[in-house]
DNA sequence: TCCTTCTGTTGACATAGATCAAGGTATTGT
DNA sequence: ACAATACCTTGATCTATGTCAACAGAAGGA
């Protein structure tokens, strides 16, 4: 039943290996589950939290997807990243207890709410949980470094190709197809994330299509020639941009 | 004596409020000090570690400065950031135990080496230390987000101005002048960090000089009109780009 | 079903910043 | 002190991407 989706708890969650419970023992996962609050579904374009809000919680994506962004005084936005199931949002609030970016749902989505105070207590009790927190934080930092590399030194075509490979890899680790998927974000979101305009993104999609590398139909993407796509983003060592591996 | 600089330990270190000991009690700082290994000075252009190395340690800058970068198959580099005294290097290795970037000294520098295994043990014992680790990690993430914003949506002039403000603020928090300082990095490093060419960086320095906003003489920088410099990087909310505050 | 709105595509043109090239100024080593 | 090298600046030109504009297809509401 649909209503049960809300209530699936960590020990039964198919995402547990991608999320905080990874590496924990069964009873430890149960302990973790006791502090998790399930929230009602978040609708498309609904904000999970806003930049500047007090950050008392972390949020794990249970289903759907989200976009994080920083906005400036003029209302201009810079998209910082996209979050898929199993990924943790709100880590930037660990610094001072305030979120430095806003999060909006790209589709109807579910999150698990993790109160930071309880999580801290639990980290002290469960060494494996503390380690997993550090691993996740390290991953976030490494992934942000990849984004800096992407924005600093890559052409429009490389950026678009990298973006697709990044998604492909994350869908694969969720057990979905790595070659066929639907984008949950608009062209505008992709463009903004990649530091490009929507026109440029659109043109790159068109070019990759004409070359037969991908098939694009609105939000649906099919990767026909993974090797070519990867070759587009060379010259990067495979294990550098973690998402190309 | 010069040789004593090596041996200053956390309880006596003037950087302790910027570094890991912040917020700890005196006896806790002493405990932390027992796991810190002092290393011999790192010379200019010497590598602290290389991308791909096993990361068993974190490193805190005691004196001098460092540059971190990712290199690709062609030997091209993307500078990820610069590290000043009190800042922690190597956090990206928390993910899988391998460094995802390389670190090189920009001048003769000193670091404190913190074995991760010992640090983890200590975090379990000292709740304040675990909190401080999380704060530092959150800060790193927030600062990386600022870099993404910078590279994604800012003009050359805004990037250069932001870079100067970023340094100004960090020097100020170290107790140095916020308006007069020497750059420890070459133009090439600045350009690469900002996703620009050295020619463009040079031209922006020249323009800011002609406008009387700064005085540049090789590596020495003087900020004559802080308000103008900040106005250059508007439109960003002051508390968004944390380094402009 | 039709109309409106939102989203994405394509083309023509403009421009910020890259590239190419030359010369100037510190710094280093002998 | 001098030569050699590394670093930085400036000018001329080129190009990838942004901007402006028009249109086309999908989605949603009445």
Short mmCIF file of N, CA, C and O in Angstrom, two decimals, chain A residues 119-194:
data_model
loop_
_atom_site.label_atom_id
_atom_site.label_comp_id
_atom_site.label_asym_id
_atom_site.label_seq_id
_atom_site.Cartn_x
_atom_site.Cartn_y
_atom_site.Cartn_z
N UNK A 119 21.40 12.32 16.72
CA UNK A 119 22.40 11.67 15.88
C UNK A 119 23.78 11.77 16.53
O UNK A 119 24.56 10.81 16.54
N UNK A 120 24.07 12.94 17.10
CA UNK A 120 25.35 13.13 17.79
C UNK A 120 25.50 12.16 18.96
O UNK A 120 26.55 11.54 19.14
N UNK A 121 24.43 12.07 19.75
CA UNK A 121 24.46 11.14 20.89
C UNK A 121 24.75 9.72 20.42
O UNK A 121 25.60 9.02 20.97
N UNK A 122 24.05 9.36 19.35
CA UNK A 122 24.18 8.00 18.84
C UNK A 122 25.58 7.74 18.29
O UNK A 122 26.11 6.63 18.40
N UNK A 123 26.17 8.76 17.70
CA UNK A 123 27.53 8.62 17.16
C UNK A 123 28.51 8.28 18.26
O UNK A 123 29.46 7.51 18.06
N UNK A 124 28.28 8.87 19.43
CA UNK A 124 29.18 8.61 20.56
C UNK A 124 29.04 7.16 21.02
O UNK A 124 30.01 6.55 21.47
N UNK A 125 27.82 6.60 20.88
CA UNK A 125 27.57 5.22 21.33
C UNK A 125 28.01 4.18 20.32
O UNK A 125 28.49 3.12 20.67
N UNK A 126 27.80 4.51 19.03
CA UNK A 126 28.07 3.53 17.96
C UNK A 126 29.25 4.02 17.12
O UNK A 126 29.09 4.89 16.27
N UNK A 127 30.43 3.46 17.35
CA UNK A 127 31.61 3.93 16.60
C UNK A 127 31.41 3.81 15.08
O UNK A 127 31.83 4.68 14.32
N UNK A 128 30.74 2.74 14.66
CA UNK A 128 30.53 2.54 13.23
C UNK A 128 29.71 3.66 12.61
O UNK A 128 29.90 4.02 11.45
N UNK A 129 28.80 4.20 13.38
CA UNK A 129 27.96 5.28 12.88
C UNK A 129 28.78 6.55 12.70
O UNK A 129 28.64 7.27 11.70
N UNK A 130 29.66 6.80 13.68
CA UNK A 130 30.52 7.97 13.57
C UNK A 130 31.41 7.85 12.32
O UNK A 130 31.56 8.80 11.55
N UNK A 131 31.94 6.65 12.12
CA UNK A 131 32.77 6.43 10.93
C UNK A 131 31.98 6.64 9.65
O UNK A 131 32.48 7.25 8.70
N UNK A 132 30.76 6.15 9.63
CA UNK A 132 29.95 6.31 8.43
C UNK A 132 29.63 7.78 8.19
O UNK A 132 29.65 8.24 7.05
N UNK A 133 29.37 8.53 9.24
CA UNK A 133 29.14 9.97 9.11
C UNK A 133 30.37 10.63 8.48
O UNK A 133 30.25 11.45 7.56
N UNK A 134 31.54 10.26 8.97
CA UNK A 134 32.76 10.86 8.43
C UNK A 134 32.96 10.47 6.97
O UNK A 134 33.37 11.28 6.14
N UNK A 135 32.65 9.21 6.64
CA UNK A 135 32.76 8.77 5.25
C UNK A 135 31.84 9.59 4.35
O UNK A 135 32.23 10.04 3.28
N UNK A 136 30.61 9.77 4.82
CA UNK A 136 29.65 10.52 4.02
C UNK A 136 30.10 11.98 3.84
O UNK A 136 30.01 12.55 2.76
N UNK A 137 30.63 12.55 4.91
CA UNK A 137 31.13 13.92 4.82
C UNK A 137 32.31 14.01 3.87
O UNK A 137 32.42 14.93 3.07
N UNK A 138 33.19 13.02 3.95
CA UNK A 138 34.34 12.99 3.04
C UNK A 138 33.89 12.86 1.60
O UNK A 138 34.45 13.50 0.69
N UNK A 139 32.85 12.06 1.39
CA UNK A 139 32.32 11.88 0.05
C UNK A 139 31.73 13.18 -0.50
O UNK A 139 31.94 13.54 -1.65
N UNK A 140 31.01 13.87 0.37
CA UNK A 140 30.42 15.16 -0.01
C UNK A 140 31.53 16.13 -0.43
O UNK A 140 31.41 16.83 -1.43
N UNK A 141 32.60 16.15 0.33
CA UNK A 141 33.71 17.06 0.03
C UNK A 141 34.36 16.67 -1.29
O UNK A 141 34.60 17.52 -2.16
N UNK A 142 34.63 15.38 -1.48
CA UNK A 142 35.25 14.92 -2.72
C UNK A 142 34.34 15.24 -3.91
O UNK A 142 34.81 15.66 -4.98
N UNK A 143 33.04 15.09 -3.73
CA UNK A 143 32.11 15.35 -4.82
C UNK A 143 32.04 16.85 -5.13
O UNK A 143 31.94 17.26 -6.29
N UNK A 144 32.13 17.68 -4.10
CA UNK A 144 32.17 19.13 -4.34
C UNK A 144 33.45 19.50 -5.10
O UNK A 144 33.44 20.40 -5.94
N UNK A 145 34.54 18.82 -4.80
CA UNK A 145 35.79 19.08 -5.52
C UNK A 145 35.63 18.76 -7.00
O UNK A 145 36.13 19.47 -7.87
N UNK A 146 34.92 17.67 -7.27
CA UNK A 146 34.66 17.31 -8.67
C UNK A 146 33.86 18.41 -9.36
O UNK A 146 34.10 18.72 -10.53
N UNK A 147 32.92 19.00 -8.63
CA UNK A 147 32.12 20.07 -9.22
C UNK A 147 32.98 21.29 -9.50
O UNK A 147 32.80 21.98 -10.51
N UNK A 148 33.92 21.57 -8.60
CA UNK A 148 34.81 22.72 -8.80
C UNK A 148 35.66 22.50 -10.05
O UNK A 148 35.84 23.40 -10.88
N UNK A 149 36.15 21.26 -10.19
CA UNK A 149 36.92 20.90 -11.38
C UNK A 149 36.08 21.10 -12.64
O UNK A 149 36.52 21.67 -13.64
N UNK A 150 34.84 20.64 -12.55
CA UNK A 150 33.92 20.72 -13.69
C UNK A 150 33.70 22.17 -14.11
O UNK A 150 33.78 22.52 -15.30
N UNK A 151 33.43 23.03 -13.14
CA UNK A 151 33.09 24.42 -13.44
C UNK A 151 34.33 25.24 -13.79
O UNK A 151 34.24 26.22 -14.52
N UNK A 152 35.47 24.83 -13.28
CA UNK A 152 36.66 25.63 -13.48
C UNK A 152 37.30 25.44 -14.83
O UNK A 152 37.82 26.38 -15.42
N UNK A 153 37.26 24.22 -15.35
CA UNK A 153 38.12 23.94 -16.49
C UNK A 153 37.52 23.07 -17.58
O UNK A 153 38.26 22.42 -18.31
N UNK A 154 36.20 23.06 -17.70
CA UNK A 154 35.62 22.18 -18.71
C UNK A 154 34.76 22.96 -19.70
O UNK A 154 34.08 23.90 -19.34
N UNK A 155 34.75 22.50 -20.93
CA UNK A 155 33.92 23.12 -21.98
C UNK A 155 32.45 22.74 -21.78
O UNK A 155 32.14 21.85 -20.98
N UNK A 156 31.58 23.41 -22.51
CA UNK A 156 30.15 23.15 -22.39
C UNK A 156 29.84 21.68 -22.66
O UNK A 156 29.10 21.04 -21.91
N UNK A 157 30.45 21.14 -23.71
CA UNK A 157 30.17 19.74 -24.05
C UNK A 157 30.65 18.79 -22.96
O UNK A 157 29.95 17.85 -22.59
N UNK A 158 31.84 19.06 -22.43
CA UNK A 158 32.35 18.23 -21.34
C UNK A 158 31.45 18.30 -20.12
O UNK A 158 31.20 17.30 -19.44
N UNK A 159 30.95 19.50 -19.83
CA UNK A 159 30.09 19.64 -18.66
C UNK A 159 28.81 18.84 -18.82
O UNK A 159 28.38 18.13 -17.89
N UNK A 160 28.18 18.96 -19.97
CA UNK A 160 26.93 18.24 -20.19
C UNK A 160 27.17 16.73 -20.15
O UNK A 160 26.41 15.98 -19.51
N UNK A 161 28.23 16.27 -20.79
CA UNK A 161 28.54 14.84 -20.80
C UNK A 161 28.81 14.35 -19.38
O UNK A 161 28.33 13.30 -18.96
N UNK A 162 29.57 15.13 -18.62
CA UNK A 162 29.88 14.76 -17.24
C UNK A 162 28.61 14.67 -16.41
O UNK A 162 28.44 13.74 -15.61
N UNK A 163 27.73 15.62 -16.63
CA UNK A 163 26.46 15.63 -15.90
C UNK A 163 25.70 14.33 -16.14
O UNK A 163 25.20 13.70 -15.21
N UNK A 164 25.63 13.91 -17.40
CA UNK A 164 24.91 12.68 -17.72
C UNK A 164 25.58 11.46 -17.10
O UNK A 164 24.91 10.57 -16.56
N UNK A 165 26.91 11.42 -17.16
CA UNK A 165 27.63 10.29 -16.58
C UNK A 165 27.44 10.22 -15.07
O UNK A 165 27.31 9.14 -14.49
N UNK A 166 27.42 11.37 -14.46
CA UNK A 166 27.22 11.48 -13.03
C UNK A 166 25.88 10.87 -12.65
O UNK A 166 25.79 10.03 -11.75
N UNK A 167 24.83 11.25 -13.38
CA UNK A 167 23.50 10.70 -13.11
C UNK A 167 23.45 9.21 -13.40
O UNK A 167 22.91 8.42 -12.61
N UNK A 168 24.04 8.83 -14.53
CA UNK A 168 24.05 7.43 -14.93
C UNK A 168 24.60 6.55 -13.82
O UNK A 168 24.02 5.53 -13.45
N UNK A 169 25.71 7.02 -13.26
CA UNK A 169 26.38 6.24 -12.23
C UNK A 169 25.54 6.15 -10.96
O UNK A 169 25.46 5.09 -10.32
N UNK A 170 24.89 7.25 -10.63
CA UNK A 170 24.11 7.24 -9.40
C UNK A 170 22.85 6.40 -9.58
O UNK A 170 22.45 5.68 -8.65
N UNK A 171 22.24 6.46 -10.73
CA UNK A 171 21.07 5.60 -10.97
C UNK A 171 21.49 4.14 -10.91
O UNK A 171 20.77 3.31 -10.35
N UNK A 172 22.64 3.84 -11.49
CA UNK A 172 23.12 2.46 -11.48
C UNK A 172 23.28 1.97 -10.04
O UNK A 172 22.86 0.85 -9.71
N UNK A 173 23.85 2.79 -9.18
CA UNK A 173 24.07 2.33 -7.81
C UNK A 173 22.75 2.20 -7.05
O UNK A 173 22.69 1.55 -6.01
N UNK A 174 21.70 2.79 -7.59
CA UNK A 174 20.37 2.61 -6.99
C UNK A 174 19.66 1.38 -7.56
O UNK A 174 18.54 1.06 -7.18
N UNK A 175 20.33 0.73 -8.51
CA UNK A 175 19.75 -0.47 -9.09
C UNK A 175 18.92 -0.19 -10.33
O UNK A 175 18.27 -1.07 -10.87
N UNK A 176 18.95 1.07 -10.81
CA UNK A 176 18.22 1.40 -12.04
C UNK A 176 19.17 1.29 -13.23
O UNK A 176 20.37 1.11 -13.09
N UNK A 177 18.62 1.44 -14.41
CA UNK A 177 19.43 1.39 -15.61
C UNK A 177 20.41 2.54 -15.65
O UNK A 177 20.08 3.67 -15.29
N UNK A 178 21.62 2.25 -16.10
CA UNK A 178 22.62 3.31 -16.22
C UNK A 178 22.57 3.95 -17.61
O UNK A 178 23.25 4.92 -17.87
N UNK A 179 21.74 3.40 -18.49
CA UNK A 179 21.72 3.91 -19.86
C UNK A 179 20.38 4.53 -20.25
O UNK A 179 20.29 5.21 -21.26
N UNK A 180 19.35 4.29 -19.46
CA UNK A 180 18.05 4.89 -19.74
C UNK A 180 17.46 5.44 -18.47
O UNK A 180 17.24 4.69 -17.51
N UNK A 181 17.22 6.72 -18.46
CA UNK A 181 16.59 7.30 -17.27
C UNK A 181 15.88 8.60 -17.65
O UNK A 181 16.09 9.14 -18.74
N UNK A 182 15.05 9.07 -16.73
CA UNK A 182 14.35 10.33 -16.93
C UNK A 182 14.96 11.39 -16.03
O UNK A 182 15.19 11.14 -14.85
N UNK A 183 15.21 12.53 -16.60
CA UNK A 183 15.71 13.65 -15.81
C UNK A 183 14.56 14.20 -14.99
O UNK A 183 13.47 14.42 -15.52
N UNK A 184 14.80 14.41 -13.71
CA UNK A 184 13.73 15.00 -12.91
C UNK A 184 13.85 16.52 -12.86
O UNK A 184 12.97 17.20 -12.35
N UNK A 185 14.93 17.05 -13.42
CA UNK A 185 15.11 18.52 -13.39
C UNK A 185 14.91 19.12 -14.78
O UNK A 185 15.04 18.45 -15.80
N UNK A 186 14.59 20.40 -14.79
CA UNK A 186 14.38 21.13 -16.05
C UNK A 186 15.74 21.50 -16.64
O UNK A 186 16.77 21.52 -15.96
N UNK A 187 15.71 21.87 -17.91
CA UNK A 187 16.94 22.34 -18.57
C UNK A 187 17.55 23.50 -17.80
O UNK A 187 18.76 23.63 -17.67
N UNK A 188 16.67 24.37 -17.32
CA UNK A 188 17.13 25.54 -16.56
C UNK A 188 17.97 25.13 -15.35
O UNK A 188 18.99 25.75 -15.04
N UNK A 189 17.54 24.07 -14.67
CA UNK A 189 18.27 23.60 -13.50
C UNK A 189 19.62 23.03 -13.90
O UNK A 189 20.63 23.24 -13.22
N UNK A 190 19.63 22.28 -15.00
CA UNK A 190 20.89 21.69 -15.47
C UNK A 190 21.85 22.81 -15.86
O UNK A 190 23.02 22.81 -15.46
N UNK A 191 21.33 23.77 -16.63
CA UNK A 191 22.16 24.88 -17.09
C UNK A 191 22.76 25.63 -15.91
O UNK A 191 23.97 25.88 -15.86
N UNK A 192 21.92 25.96 -14.97
CA UNK A 192 22.36 26.72 -13.82
C UNK A 192 23.41 25.94 -13.02
O UNK A 192 24.43 26.49 -12.60
N UNK A 193 23.16 24.65 -12.85
CA UNK A 193 24.13 23.80 -12.14
C UNK A 193 25.48 23.81 -12.85
O UNK A 193 26.54 23.88 -12.22
N UNK A 194 25.46 23.74 -14.17
CA UNK A 194 26.70 23.61 -14.94
C UNK A 194 27.34 24.95 -15.28
O UNK A 194 28.38 24.99 -15.95
#
